[in-house]
XYZ file of C-alpha atoms in Angstrom:
334
model
C 3.257 -10.941 31.316
C 2.069 -12.421 28.455
C 5.343 -11.633 26.404
C 7.517 -13.087 28.792
C 9.897 -15.560 27.787
C 8.720 -15.143 23.751
C 11.070 -12.073 23.062
C 12.458 -12.248 19.460
C 15.361 -9.570 20.219
C 18.915 -10.375 21.304
C 22.400 -9.167 20.513
C 23.195 -12.177 18.894
C 20.212 -12.815 17.023
C 20.670 -9.125 15.205
C 24.353 -10.138 14.276
C 22.596 -13.326 13.200
C 19.940 -11.889 10.869
C 22.787 -9.417 9.987
C 21.245 -6.604 11.270
C 24.316 -3.737 11.950
C 22.367 -0.752 12.644
C 19.140 -0.073 14.417
C 16.802 2.874 15.588
C 17.312 2.632 19.208
C 14.485 3.925 21.761
C 14.344 5.612 24.936
C 11.040 5.907 26.152
C 9.106 6.831 29.459
C 5.400 7.913 29.681
C 4.383 10.516 32.163
C 0.720 9.444 33.523
C -1.671 10.928 35.587
C -2.066 9.005 39.026
C -5.214 7.683 38.162
C -4.369 6.790 34.561
C -5.107 3.311 33.641
C -1.860 3.435 30.979
C 1.809 2.765 32.844
C 3.411 5.433 33.196
C 5.536 7.924 35.968
C 3.940 10.477 37.592
C 6.298 13.410 37.040
C 8.310 14.561 34.062
C 11.156 14.443 36.118
C 11.088 10.799 36.875
C 10.219 9.962 33.116
C 13.547 11.797 32.761
C 15.295 9.842 34.974
C 14.152 6.457 33.710
C 15.369 7.759 30.395
C 18.542 8.336 31.378
C 18.532 4.855 33.036
C 18.281 3.235 29.579
C 20.747 5.681 27.921
C 23.180 4.248 31.058
C 22.567 0.253 29.319
C 23.134 1.621 25.933
C 26.474 3.227 27.132
C 27.373 0.021 29.141
C 26.858 -1.905 26.096
C 29.516 0.439 24.153
C 31.679 0.138 26.799
C 31.177 -3.944 26.579
C 31.779 -3.700 22.790
C 28.099 -4.837 22.052
C 27.061 -1.493 20.788
C 28.615 1.787 19.023
C 26.168 4.867 18.941
C 25.539 6.839 15.138
C 25.046 10.038 15.368
C 26.645 11.914 12.265
C 27.219 10.881 8.412
C 31.118 10.339 9.030
C 30.119 7.294 11.702
C 27.203 6.293 10.022
C 29.808 5.666 6.932
C 32.238 3.841 9.069
C 29.868 1.723 10.782
C 28.127 0.732 7.315
C 31.766 -0.412 5.945
C 32.304 -2.346 8.874
C 29.189 -4.272 7.991
C 29.393 -4.433 4.551
C 33.027 -4.886 3.799
C 34.447 -8.197 3.183
C 34.613 -10.440 6.102
C 38.160 -11.590 7.389
C 37.633 -14.265 9.997
C 40.258 -17.179 9.876
C 39.286 -19.773 7.498
C 38.964 -23.261 9.134
C 39.368 -25.949 6.037
C 36.103 -27.536 4.801
C 33.916 -24.716 7.279
C 30.870 -23.608 5.472
C 31.139 -19.743 4.244
C 28.025 -19.007 6.389
C 29.608 -20.031 9.120
C 32.819 -17.971 8.554
C 30.325 -14.642 8.499
C 28.369 -15.695 11.572
C 31.460 -15.736 12.861
C 33.295 -12.460 11.451
C 29.477 -10.685 12.372
C 29.555 -11.688 15.959
C 32.724 -9.682 16.688
C 30.876 -6.452 15.269
C 28.896 -4.053 17.179
C 25.507 -3.455 16.840
C 25.282 0.287 15.668
C 22.157 2.757 17.088
C 20.943 5.733 16.330
C 19.227 6.971 19.285
C 15.180 7.826 19.543
C 12.563 9.329 21.869
C 9.405 7.474 21.663
C 6.577 9.872 23.009
C 8.006 13.660 24.224
C 7.058 13.586 28.122
C 9.993 12.672 30.045
C 11.465 15.880 28.161
C 10.818 17.911 31.434
C 11.292 21.442 29.210
C 12.788 22.486 26.055
C 15.925 22.829 27.559
C 16.105 18.563 27.756
C 15.691 18.853 24.169
C 18.959 20.196 24.383
C 20.501 18.456 26.555
C 19.673 15.334 24.803
C 20.859 15.969 21.550
C 23.734 16.926 23.173
C 24.210 13.252 24.117
C 23.477 12.000 20.611
C 19.532 11.959 20.416
C 19.013 12.549 16.645
C 15.020 11.641 16.029
C 11.840 11.984 18.592
C 8.317 11.085 17.868
C 5.706 13.612 20.012
C 3.479 11.279 20.861
C 3.094 7.458 22.212
C -0.237 5.886 23.632
C -3.415 7.779 25.212
C -2.712 11.740 26.603
C 0.595 13.191 26.207
C 2.380 16.419 27.441
C 3.144 17.461 24.004
C 0.541 15.413 21.488
C -1.949 13.108 22.575
C -1.497 9.616 20.929
C -2.702 6.028 19.856
C -6.530 5.967 20.947
C -6.629 9.996 20.793
C -7.947 12.732 19.011
C -6.667 16.541 18.965
C -3.631 18.221 17.461
C -0.235 19.083 19.419
C -0.055 20.980 22.651
C 1.303 24.563 22.940
C 4.373 22.365 24.492
C 4.521 20.054 21.577
C 4.482 23.399 19.165
C 7.584 24.742 20.552
C 8.804 20.952 20.653
C 8.272 20.780 16.866
C 9.572 24.590 16.322
C 13.115 23.508 18.383
C 13.209 19.989 17.292
C 13.212 22.043 13.548
C 15.971 24.414 14.323
C 18.336 21.599 15.716
C 17.852 19.761 12.538
C 16.386 16.408 13.987
C 14.398 13.523 12.379
C 10.171 13.905 13.311
C 9.152 10.562 13.657
C 5.245 10.669 13.319
C 4.546 7.167 14.498
C 1.823 7.169 17.056
C 0.552 11.148 16.271
C -3.458 11.447 15.541
C -4.849 12.590 12.527
C -4.553 16.205 13.523
C -1.306 16.236 15.380
C 0.177 14.421 12.173
C -1.153 17.397 10.154
C -0.052 20.142 12.512
C 2.965 18.618 13.628
C 3.929 18.631 9.353
C 2.811 22.323 8.768
C 5.324 23.018 11.313
C 8.052 21.426 10.647
C 9.897 21.518 8.060
C 13.071 19.392 8.002
C 13.592 14.981 7.741
C 10.212 13.413 8.469
C 10.037 9.420 8.813
C 7.465 6.741 10.074
C 9.781 4.576 12.355
C 6.827 1.303 12.349
C 4.156 1.772 10.550
C 1.662 0.425 8.564
C -1.701 1.192 6.024
C -4.957 2.162 7.424
C -6.644 1.111 4.157
C -5.662 -2.621 5.118
C -6.420 -2.362 8.958
C -8.777 0.250 9.329
C -7.368 1.829 13.231
C -6.096 5.283 13.896
C -2.543 3.887 14.594
C -2.162 3.225 11.214
C -1.594 5.829 8.360
C -4.515 6.954 5.892
C -3.563 6.897 1.782
C -3.611 10.755 2.377
C -0.738 10.578 5.031
C 1.015 8.129 2.726
C 1.307 9.919 0.416
C 2.363 13.310 2.321
C 4.978 11.018 3.843
C 6.050 9.857 0.198
C 6.329 13.824 -1.069
C 8.296 14.816 2.344
C 11.130 12.245 1.137
C 10.194 10.254 3.963
C 10.881 6.355 4.650
C 7.777 4.384 6.580
C 8.879 1.385 8.430
C 6.503 -1.875 8.392
C 5.510 -2.899 11.896
C 4.944 -6.617 12.943
C 2.885 -5.873 15.635
C -0.008 -8.545 14.469
C -2.839 -6.165 15.123
C -1.396 -3.838 12.603
C -1.221 -6.701 10.279
C -4.908 -8.078 10.420
C -8.108 -6.405 10.635
C -10.175 -7.403 14.065
C -7.208 -8.962 16.096
C -8.565 -9.537 19.649
C -5.083 -9.121 21.931
C -4.875 -11.920 24.387
C -7.379 -14.418 22.340
C -5.878 -14.578 18.857
C -2.739 -16.361 17.914
C -0.956 -15.739 14.380
C -1.008 -19.483 13.787
C -5.354 -19.340 14.279
C -5.079 -16.089 12.234
C -2.672 -17.231 9.757
C -0.597 -14.388 10.090
C 2.690 -14.544 8.549
C 5.352 -11.972 6.960
C 3.194 -11.837 4.084
C 1.116 -9.671 5.609
C 3.829 -7.139 5.919
C 4.391 -7.320 2.366
C 0.820 -6.092 1.284
C 1.529 -3.198 3.334
C 4.747 -2.883 1.216
C 2.691 -3.208 -2.120
C -0.132 -0.930 -1.141
C 2.500 1.920 -0.102
C 4.483 1.254 -3.399
C 1.581 1.661 -5.871
C 0.592 4.720 -4.151
C 4.290 6.147 -4.633
C 4.942 4.311 -8.167
C 8.142 3.002 -6.677
C 10.303 1.191 -4.177
C 11.593 4.013 -2.540
C 9.705 4.545 0.414
C 9.377 1.246 1.913
C 11.545 -0.691 4.707
C 11.802 -2.631 7.823
C 10.601 -0.425 11.152
C 9.549 -4.140 13.008
C 9.296 -2.721 16.370
C 9.893 -6.361 17.587
C 11.382 -4.826 20.751
C 7.754 -3.325 21.278
C 6.890 -4.994 24.397
C 5.458 -8.191 22.963
C 7.062 -11.785 21.550
C 6.061 -14.054 19.818
C 2.748 -14.490 20.878
C 1.719 -11.389 18.946
C 4.381 -11.664 15.780
C 3.637 -13.516 12.319
C 3.919 -17.169 13.032
C 7.059 -17.403 10.727
C 9.386 -15.195 13.171
C 10.849 -16.817 16.251
C 13.923 -14.578 16.622
C 14.359 -11.167 14.614
C 17.100 -13.094 12.302
C 13.919 -14.623 10.563
C 13.453 -10.972 8.791
C 16.056 -12.598 6.523
C 13.199 -14.733 5.030
C 11.952 -11.352 3.671
C 14.328 -11.932 0.473
C 12.479 -14.758 -0.623
C 8.773 -13.551 -0.296
C 9.806 -10.325 -1.992
C 11.516 -11.828 -4.958
C 8.143 -14.027 -5.033
C 6.077 -11.144 -5.028
C 8.209 -9.834 -7.956
C 10.200 -7.601 -6.110
C 13.657 -7.168 -8.057
C 17.246 -7.581 -6.333
C 17.391 -3.339 -6.306
C 14.590 -3.421 -4.690
C 15.169 -6.094 -1.790
C 18.323 -4.155 -1.230
C 16.212 -1.051 -1.116
C 13.792 -2.517 1.620
C 16.658 -4.019 3.502
C 18.867 -0.998 4.107
C 19.183 1.240 1.316
C 16.178 3.199 1.660
C 16.690 4.274 5.428
C 20.758 4.458 4.521
C 19.904 7.042 1.322
C 17.653 9.086 4.552
C 20.028 8.997 6.808
C 22.855 9.782 4.698
C 21.169 12.791 3.369
C 19.709 13.855 6.731
C 21.957 13.154 9.618
């Protein structure tokens, strides 16, 4: 596969990049037997796959590598761990950066569990089960047809099961992820759902004209709902006309500056920097072959600091992009 040996995400690289909190996904699509999309031929099998993914997260918790965050108190404790002064042993003449890395290497990566595409929920009772083990966000759709909502590349609104799903999520005060919804599904879901909304990994359709992207009207609706939009780094969502498997980020000159173009556009619509953040999707089944050319590992997201400053973003703005916008949202809505 084209992404093999080109991955950008690993737990040590997250720590190197001072990325102490992530949204970690469960994902398993149901597909009909003759589908061209990869997936599983029953919702029950898909559920089983998501439980295997959860088991891996649990194994990482047992190993001290990760810790699940499900509520405000856990969030506050974890953020304090990552933001407080490091107390690693000081070695004479060692640079402070090295000391910081040594301290960060002992810290677990916090994760908030999200379900990307709801196909694996056999019925709504399974949403209750998932909430019980810590699921806090859900996007009803992914790619292609879906049991609860059609996704990327499709049209049409939520299914009848999808409407019930969104209502049940509202009762549980879960976070609705609008990522991958069709335009009709976006409008219908937000008309039903009154709780917290985010776009975990999304860019702007006005810059790359494809259904997977947010229209200006959708961005404005998300702003009105107090949402945060996490910018995504898959190159086909950063430049128009990207030919997957043919184009390269070097040939197309795709850098992190393209992400900031999307930030600029959203900020102009919002009149502030309160709704932009890092979504990345660098774990999204692609690697360096489909990432900006200045990304070797996820730790390179730190390059955004200088780039944002050069584009006129203040220190406060940059802190909002890196963590304060997500943190404010989570403190309010977990």
